[in-house]
Short mmCIF file of C-alpha atoms in Angstrom, two decimals:
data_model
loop_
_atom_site.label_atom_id
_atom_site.label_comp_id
_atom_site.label_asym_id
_atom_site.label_seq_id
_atom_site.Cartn_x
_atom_site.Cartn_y
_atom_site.Cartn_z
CA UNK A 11 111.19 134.57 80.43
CA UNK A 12 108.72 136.88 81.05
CA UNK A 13 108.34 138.46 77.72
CA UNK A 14 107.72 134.60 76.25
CA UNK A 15 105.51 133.73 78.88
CA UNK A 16 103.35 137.07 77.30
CA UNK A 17 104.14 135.81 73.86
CA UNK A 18 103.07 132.46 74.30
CA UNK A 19 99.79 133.71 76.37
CA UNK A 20 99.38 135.83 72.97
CA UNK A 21 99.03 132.68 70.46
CA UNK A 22 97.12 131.00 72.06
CA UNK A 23 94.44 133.55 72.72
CA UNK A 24 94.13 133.93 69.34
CA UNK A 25 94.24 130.52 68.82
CA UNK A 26 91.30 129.96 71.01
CA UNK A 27 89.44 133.29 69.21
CA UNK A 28 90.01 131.80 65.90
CA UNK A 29 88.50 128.51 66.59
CA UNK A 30 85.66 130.23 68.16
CA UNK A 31 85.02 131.95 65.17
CA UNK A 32 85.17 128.77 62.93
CA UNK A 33 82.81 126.93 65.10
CA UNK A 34 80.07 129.51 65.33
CA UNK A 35 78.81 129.39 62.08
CA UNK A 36 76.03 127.16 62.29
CA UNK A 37 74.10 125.14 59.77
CA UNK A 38 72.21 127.32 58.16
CA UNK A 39 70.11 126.96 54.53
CA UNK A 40 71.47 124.28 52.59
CA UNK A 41 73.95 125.21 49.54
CA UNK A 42 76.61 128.09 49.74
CA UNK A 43 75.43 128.75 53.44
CA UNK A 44 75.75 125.55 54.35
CA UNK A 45 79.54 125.79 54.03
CA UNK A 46 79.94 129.08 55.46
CA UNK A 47 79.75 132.39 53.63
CA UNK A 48 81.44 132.60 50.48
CA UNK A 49 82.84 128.68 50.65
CA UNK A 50 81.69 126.03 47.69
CA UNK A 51 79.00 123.59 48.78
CA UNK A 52 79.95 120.28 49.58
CA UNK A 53 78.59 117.43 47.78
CA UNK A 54 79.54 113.83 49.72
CA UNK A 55 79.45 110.91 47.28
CA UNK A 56 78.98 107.73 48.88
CA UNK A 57 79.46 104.57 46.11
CA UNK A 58 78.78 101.25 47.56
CA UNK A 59 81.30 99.67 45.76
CA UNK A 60 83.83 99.48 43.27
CA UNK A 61 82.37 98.11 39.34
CA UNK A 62 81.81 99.39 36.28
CA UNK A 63 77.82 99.54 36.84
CA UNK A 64 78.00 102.05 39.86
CA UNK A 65 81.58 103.47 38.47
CA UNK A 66 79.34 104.71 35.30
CA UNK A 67 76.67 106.39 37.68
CA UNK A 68 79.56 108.43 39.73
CA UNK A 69 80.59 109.42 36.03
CA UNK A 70 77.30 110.18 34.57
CA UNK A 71 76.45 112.05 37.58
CA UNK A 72 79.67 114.31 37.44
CA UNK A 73 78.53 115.04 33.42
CA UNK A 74 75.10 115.59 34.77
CA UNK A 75 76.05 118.28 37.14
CA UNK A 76 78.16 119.94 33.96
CA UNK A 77 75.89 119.61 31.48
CA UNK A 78 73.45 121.52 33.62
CA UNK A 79 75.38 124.09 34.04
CA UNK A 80 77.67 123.77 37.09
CA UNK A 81 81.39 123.90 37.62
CA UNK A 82 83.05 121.71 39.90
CA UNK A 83 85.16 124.08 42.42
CA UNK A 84 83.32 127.24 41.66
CA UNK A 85 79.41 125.88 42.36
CA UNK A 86 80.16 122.62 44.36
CA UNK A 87 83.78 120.12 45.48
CA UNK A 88 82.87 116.47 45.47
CA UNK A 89 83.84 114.56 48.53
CA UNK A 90 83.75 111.07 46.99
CA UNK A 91 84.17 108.14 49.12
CA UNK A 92 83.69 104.53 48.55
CA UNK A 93 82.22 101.57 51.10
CA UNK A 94 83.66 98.41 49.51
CA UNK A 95 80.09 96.82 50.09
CA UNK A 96 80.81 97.31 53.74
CA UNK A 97 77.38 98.56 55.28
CA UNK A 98 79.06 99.81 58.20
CA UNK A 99 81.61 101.37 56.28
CA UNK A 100 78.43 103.00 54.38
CA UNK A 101 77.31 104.36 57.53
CA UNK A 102 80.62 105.55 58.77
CA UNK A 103 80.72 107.54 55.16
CA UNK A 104 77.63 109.75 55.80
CA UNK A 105 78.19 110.47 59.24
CA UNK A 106 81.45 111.52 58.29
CA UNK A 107 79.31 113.90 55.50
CA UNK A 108 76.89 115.06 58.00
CA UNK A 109 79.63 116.14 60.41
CA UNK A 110 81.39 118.62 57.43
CA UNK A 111 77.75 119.83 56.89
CA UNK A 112 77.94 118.64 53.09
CA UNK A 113 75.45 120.79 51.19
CA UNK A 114 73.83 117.71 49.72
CA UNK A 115 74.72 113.84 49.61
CA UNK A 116 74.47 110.96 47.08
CA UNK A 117 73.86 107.64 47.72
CA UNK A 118 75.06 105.14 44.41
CA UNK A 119 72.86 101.97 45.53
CA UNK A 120 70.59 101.22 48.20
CA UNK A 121 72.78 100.95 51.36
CA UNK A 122 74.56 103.83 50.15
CA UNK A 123 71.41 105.72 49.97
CA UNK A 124 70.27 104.27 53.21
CA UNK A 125 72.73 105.51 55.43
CA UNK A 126 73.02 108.94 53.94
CA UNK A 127 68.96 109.28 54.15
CA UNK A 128 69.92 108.29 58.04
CA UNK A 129 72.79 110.45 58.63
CA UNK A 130 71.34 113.08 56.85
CA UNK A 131 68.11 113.50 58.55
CA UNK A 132 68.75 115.45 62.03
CA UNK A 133 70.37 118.71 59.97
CA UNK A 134 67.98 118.09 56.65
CA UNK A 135 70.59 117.66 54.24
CA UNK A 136 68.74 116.78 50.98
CA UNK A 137 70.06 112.99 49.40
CA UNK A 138 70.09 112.10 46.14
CA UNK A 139 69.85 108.56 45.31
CA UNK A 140 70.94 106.35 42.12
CA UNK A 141 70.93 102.54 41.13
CA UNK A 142 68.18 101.33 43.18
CA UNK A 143 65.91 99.21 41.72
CA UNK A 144 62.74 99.70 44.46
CA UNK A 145 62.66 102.97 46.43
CA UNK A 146 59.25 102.48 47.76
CA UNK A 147 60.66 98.97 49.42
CA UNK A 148 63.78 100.71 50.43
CA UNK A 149 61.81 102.94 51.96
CA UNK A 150 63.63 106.03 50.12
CA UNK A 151 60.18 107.42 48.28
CA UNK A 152 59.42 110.60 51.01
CA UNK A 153 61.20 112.96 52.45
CA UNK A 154 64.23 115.16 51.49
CA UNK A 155 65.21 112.73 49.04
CA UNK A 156 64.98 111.62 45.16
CA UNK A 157 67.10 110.23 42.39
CA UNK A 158 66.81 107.65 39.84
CA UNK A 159 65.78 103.83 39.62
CA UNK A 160 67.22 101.08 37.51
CA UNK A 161 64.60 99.14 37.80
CA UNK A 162 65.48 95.98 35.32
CA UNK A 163 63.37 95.37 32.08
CA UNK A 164 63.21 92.16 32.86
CA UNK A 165 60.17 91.20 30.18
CA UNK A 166 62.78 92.15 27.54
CA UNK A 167 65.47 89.78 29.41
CA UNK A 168 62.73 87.25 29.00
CA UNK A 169 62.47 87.75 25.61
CA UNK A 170 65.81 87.71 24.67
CA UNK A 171 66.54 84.67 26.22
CA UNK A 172 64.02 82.49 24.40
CA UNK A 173 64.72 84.28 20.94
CA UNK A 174 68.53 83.39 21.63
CA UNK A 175 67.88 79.55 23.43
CA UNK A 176 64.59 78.14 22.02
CA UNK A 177 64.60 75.19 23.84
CA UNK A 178 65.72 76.33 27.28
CA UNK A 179 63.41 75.93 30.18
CA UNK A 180 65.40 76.86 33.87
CA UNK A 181 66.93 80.11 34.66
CA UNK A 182 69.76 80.42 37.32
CA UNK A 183 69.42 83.53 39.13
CA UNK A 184 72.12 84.31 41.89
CA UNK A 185 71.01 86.78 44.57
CA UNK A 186 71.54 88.92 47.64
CA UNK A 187 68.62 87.91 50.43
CA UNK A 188 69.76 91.83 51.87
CA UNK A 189 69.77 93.64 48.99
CA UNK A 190 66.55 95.26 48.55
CA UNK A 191 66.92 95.80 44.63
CA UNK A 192 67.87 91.98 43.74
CA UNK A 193 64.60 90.69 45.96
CA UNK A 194 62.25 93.27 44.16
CA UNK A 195 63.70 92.16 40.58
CA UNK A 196 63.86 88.20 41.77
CA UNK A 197 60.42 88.58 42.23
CA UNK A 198 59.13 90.04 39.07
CA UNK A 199 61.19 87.25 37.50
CA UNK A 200 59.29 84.40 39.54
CA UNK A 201 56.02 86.30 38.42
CA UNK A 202 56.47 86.89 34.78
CA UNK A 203 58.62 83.47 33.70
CA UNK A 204 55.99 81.51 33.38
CA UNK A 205 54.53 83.13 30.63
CA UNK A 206 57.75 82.40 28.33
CA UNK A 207 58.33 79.27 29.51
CA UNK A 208 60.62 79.26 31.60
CA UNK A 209 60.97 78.45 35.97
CA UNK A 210 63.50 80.47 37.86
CA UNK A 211 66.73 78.68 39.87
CA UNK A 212 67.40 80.82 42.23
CA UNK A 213 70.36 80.49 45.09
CA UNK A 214 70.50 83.49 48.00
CA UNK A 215 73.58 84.43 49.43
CA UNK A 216 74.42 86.36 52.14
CA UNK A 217 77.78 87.94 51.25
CA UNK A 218 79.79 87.62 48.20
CA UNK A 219 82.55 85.14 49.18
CA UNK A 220 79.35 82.97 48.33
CA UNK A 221 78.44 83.49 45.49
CA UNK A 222 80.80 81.18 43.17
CA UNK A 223 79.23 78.29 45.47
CA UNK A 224 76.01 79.19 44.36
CA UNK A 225 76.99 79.28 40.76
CA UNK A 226 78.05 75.81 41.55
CA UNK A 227 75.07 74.42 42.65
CA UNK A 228 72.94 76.01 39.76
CA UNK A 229 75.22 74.35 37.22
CA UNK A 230 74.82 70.85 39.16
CA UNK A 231 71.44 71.43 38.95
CA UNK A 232 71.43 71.82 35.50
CA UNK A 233 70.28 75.32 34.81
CA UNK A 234 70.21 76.53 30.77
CA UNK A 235 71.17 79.76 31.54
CA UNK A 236 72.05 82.33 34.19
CA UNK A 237 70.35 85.60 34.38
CA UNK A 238 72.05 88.39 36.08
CA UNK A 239 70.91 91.07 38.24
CA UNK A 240 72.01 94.57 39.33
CA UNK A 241 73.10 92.54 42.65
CA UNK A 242 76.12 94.16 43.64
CA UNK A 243 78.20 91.44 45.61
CA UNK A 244 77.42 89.34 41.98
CA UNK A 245 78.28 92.01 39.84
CA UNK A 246 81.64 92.74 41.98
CA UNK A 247 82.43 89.11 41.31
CA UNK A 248 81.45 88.61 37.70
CA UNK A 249 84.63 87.35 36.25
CA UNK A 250 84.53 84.51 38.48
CA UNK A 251 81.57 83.66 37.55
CA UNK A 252 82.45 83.35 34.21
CA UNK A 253 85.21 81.19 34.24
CA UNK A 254 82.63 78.64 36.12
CA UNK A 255 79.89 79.07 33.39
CA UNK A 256 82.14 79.21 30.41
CA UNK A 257 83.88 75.76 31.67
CA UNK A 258 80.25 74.77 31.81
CA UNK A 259 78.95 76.12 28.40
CA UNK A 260 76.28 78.15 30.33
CA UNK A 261 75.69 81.36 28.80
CA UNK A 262 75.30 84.03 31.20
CA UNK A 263 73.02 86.80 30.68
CA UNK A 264 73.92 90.26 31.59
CA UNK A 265 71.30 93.30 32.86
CA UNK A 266 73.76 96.41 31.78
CA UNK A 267 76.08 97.42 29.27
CA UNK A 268 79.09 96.51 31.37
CA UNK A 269 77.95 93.28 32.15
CA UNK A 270 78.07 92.10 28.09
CA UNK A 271 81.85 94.03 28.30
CA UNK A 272 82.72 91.68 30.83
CA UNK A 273 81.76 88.14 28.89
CA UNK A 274 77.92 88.08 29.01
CA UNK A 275 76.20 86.87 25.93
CA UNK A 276 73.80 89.57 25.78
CA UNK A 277 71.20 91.51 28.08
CA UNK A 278 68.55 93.71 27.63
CA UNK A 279 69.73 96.65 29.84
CA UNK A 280 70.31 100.31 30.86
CA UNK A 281 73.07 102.45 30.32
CA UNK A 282 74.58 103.73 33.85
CA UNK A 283 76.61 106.83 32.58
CA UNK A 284 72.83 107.70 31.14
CA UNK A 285 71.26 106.82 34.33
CA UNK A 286 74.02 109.53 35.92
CA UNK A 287 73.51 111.77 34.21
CA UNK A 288 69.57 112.29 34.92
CA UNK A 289 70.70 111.87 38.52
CA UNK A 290 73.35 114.87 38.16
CA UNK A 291 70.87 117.05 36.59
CA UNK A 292 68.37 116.77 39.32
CA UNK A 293 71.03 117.11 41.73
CA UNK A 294 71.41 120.12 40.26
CA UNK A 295 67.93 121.12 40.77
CA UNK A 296 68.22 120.68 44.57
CA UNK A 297 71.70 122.28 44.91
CA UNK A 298 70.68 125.50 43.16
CA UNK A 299 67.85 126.25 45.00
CA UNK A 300 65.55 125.60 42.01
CA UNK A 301 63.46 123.11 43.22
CA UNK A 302 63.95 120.88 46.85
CA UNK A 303 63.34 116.95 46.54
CA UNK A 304 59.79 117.31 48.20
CA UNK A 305 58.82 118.61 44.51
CA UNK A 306 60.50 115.99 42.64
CA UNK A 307 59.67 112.56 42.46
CA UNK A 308 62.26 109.94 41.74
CA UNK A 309 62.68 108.92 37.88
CA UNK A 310 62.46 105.66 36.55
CA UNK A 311 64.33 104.82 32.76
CA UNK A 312 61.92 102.87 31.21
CA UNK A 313 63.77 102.69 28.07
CA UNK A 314 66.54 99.94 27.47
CA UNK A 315 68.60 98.68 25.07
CA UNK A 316 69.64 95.38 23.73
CA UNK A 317 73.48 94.61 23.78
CA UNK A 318 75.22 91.60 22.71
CA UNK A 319 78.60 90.31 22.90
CA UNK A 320 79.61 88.43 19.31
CA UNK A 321 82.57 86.75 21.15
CA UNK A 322 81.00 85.49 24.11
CA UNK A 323 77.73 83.94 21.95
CA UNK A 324 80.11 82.38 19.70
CA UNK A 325 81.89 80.47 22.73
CA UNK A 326 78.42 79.14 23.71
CA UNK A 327 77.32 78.54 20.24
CA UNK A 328 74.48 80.95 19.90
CA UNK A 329 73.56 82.23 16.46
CA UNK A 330 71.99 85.91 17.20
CA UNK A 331 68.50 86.06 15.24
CA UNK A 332 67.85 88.43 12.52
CA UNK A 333 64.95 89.88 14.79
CA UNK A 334 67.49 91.06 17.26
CA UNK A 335 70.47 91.74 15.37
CA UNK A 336 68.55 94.55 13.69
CA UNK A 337 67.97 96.51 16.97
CA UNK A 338 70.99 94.73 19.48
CA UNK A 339 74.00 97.05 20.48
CA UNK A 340 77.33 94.75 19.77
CA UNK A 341 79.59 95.89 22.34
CA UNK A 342 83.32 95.14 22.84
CA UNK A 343 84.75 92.77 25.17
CA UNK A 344 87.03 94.65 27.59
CA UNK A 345 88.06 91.57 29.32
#
């Protein structure tokens, strides 16, 4: 009895030595010591939620990161988790990436971004954002933290729209009063409208069981179109949206590649796994050590792309016009 008394007296002294020891390394400089010496940094990937929009920025951001050189479990492991559009769920993420001392954090939209700039703050873990449309009114423009906008060429939209309907004269426009990105872009499409012809419909919601409601109400007030936004509780729900409009014969205008996948007509858009990819590579930047986000302001893509969806304009009976046939992306329907 004795000699197990000893034995178990034994373990658990080293037990208690060996936790010691793990829990005494401190934060440290960000990167390699960040995780302890000789351990791969951490990167924590927070996506807001699950669509093709912000599923092509987690991609293009992995292809970033390898086309600029790194190797995923020799220079950094991903820690990828994903909110469900659940802010607090959002929050819970990047205190949970804060606590494991990640090495740097990514935010894929704004509340993503939010709550890792938050979480991330007290140990100055540097965040990288991505698909957010107004960092200066998210307040994500200073600090340790940078990324990429998607900020939505919505002249070109504009454009579009009247090459494709000549006589149409009200825009639907579906929205999230929280989300940061969908007020910003609402409002440069109540400012610039005018100037094509055209007013702006627009229905807020406040969570996305509501938004097929607020389709509803646009069609009964008889909108020509709708116009999407980046808005992510619309996006998530964009093939029920379609059913409505395509009962209706309303075309629906998309804002990204995806979107135009999906069922849209057409859009004048950016490409997300392009959008990623810039965010990877200056991810890489601030995980190297070769620059720290202080030195790099955030990048806007100011060039877009026209994409059209021959299926989809044939079921509202649009004829695409020579002018933008000649530079439009056809893209597949996937659904």
């Amino acid at each position: 009895m004795k000699n197990l008394k000893k034995l178990f007296c034994g373990v658990l002294s080293l037990a208690m030595v060996l936790g010691l020891a793990a829990c005494g390394g401190g934060n440290g400089d960000r990167g390699n010591a960040a995780q302890g010496e000789g351990k791969v940094p951490i990167i924590g990937v927070s996506q807001y939620g699950q669509h093709a929009s912000l599923n092509n920025c987690r991609e293009g951001f992995l292809k970033g990161l390898e086309e600029a050189g790194l190797k995923e479990g020799t220079d950094y492991t991903i820690d990828y988790q994903n909110a469900s559009f659940d802010d607090n769920m959002a929050i819970q993420i990047a205190q949970a990436f804060s606590a494991e001392d990640a090495a740097l954090m990514v935010g894929i939209a704004t509340s993503a971004a939010t709550a890792c700039y938050a979480a991330a703050e007290d140990k100055d873990i540097p965040v990288i954002f991505t698909a957010i449309t107004d960092p200066v009114g998210a307040k994500l423009d200073s600090g340790n933290i940078t990324g990429t906008s998607d900020v939505l060429p919505v002249e070109g939209q504009l454009k579009l729209i009247r090459a494709l309907q000549p006589e149409a004269k009200r825009i639907g426009i579906v929205y999230t009063t929280s989300e940061a990105n969908s007020v910003y872009s609402l409002g440069v499409y109540q400012e610039k409208a005018a100037a094509y012809g055209f007013t702006i419909e627009a229905v807020g919601i406040t969570a996305q069981a509501e938004v097929t409601q607020a389709v509803d109400s646009l069609i009964a007030k008889g909108v020509d179109c709708f116009s999407n936004l980046t808005d992510n509780n619309v996006v998530g729900v964009l093939g029920s949206i379609l059913e409505k409009t395509n009962e209706a014969k309303i075309p629906v205008y998309g804002s990204e590649i995806e979107q135009m996948k999906l069922g849209c007509v057409a859009g004048a858009g950016l490409d997300y796994i392009q959008l990623g990819i810039q965010t990877g590579k200056l991810a890489a930047k601030v995980l190297t050590g070769e620059a720290v986000c202080q030195d790099l302001p955030y990048e806007v893509i100011e060039n877009f792309s026209l994409y059209t969806n021959s299926k989809a304009l044939a079921k509202m009976g649009l004829t695409l016009p020579d002018e933008v046939a000649k530079t439009a992306q056809e893209v597949g329907e996937t659904a």
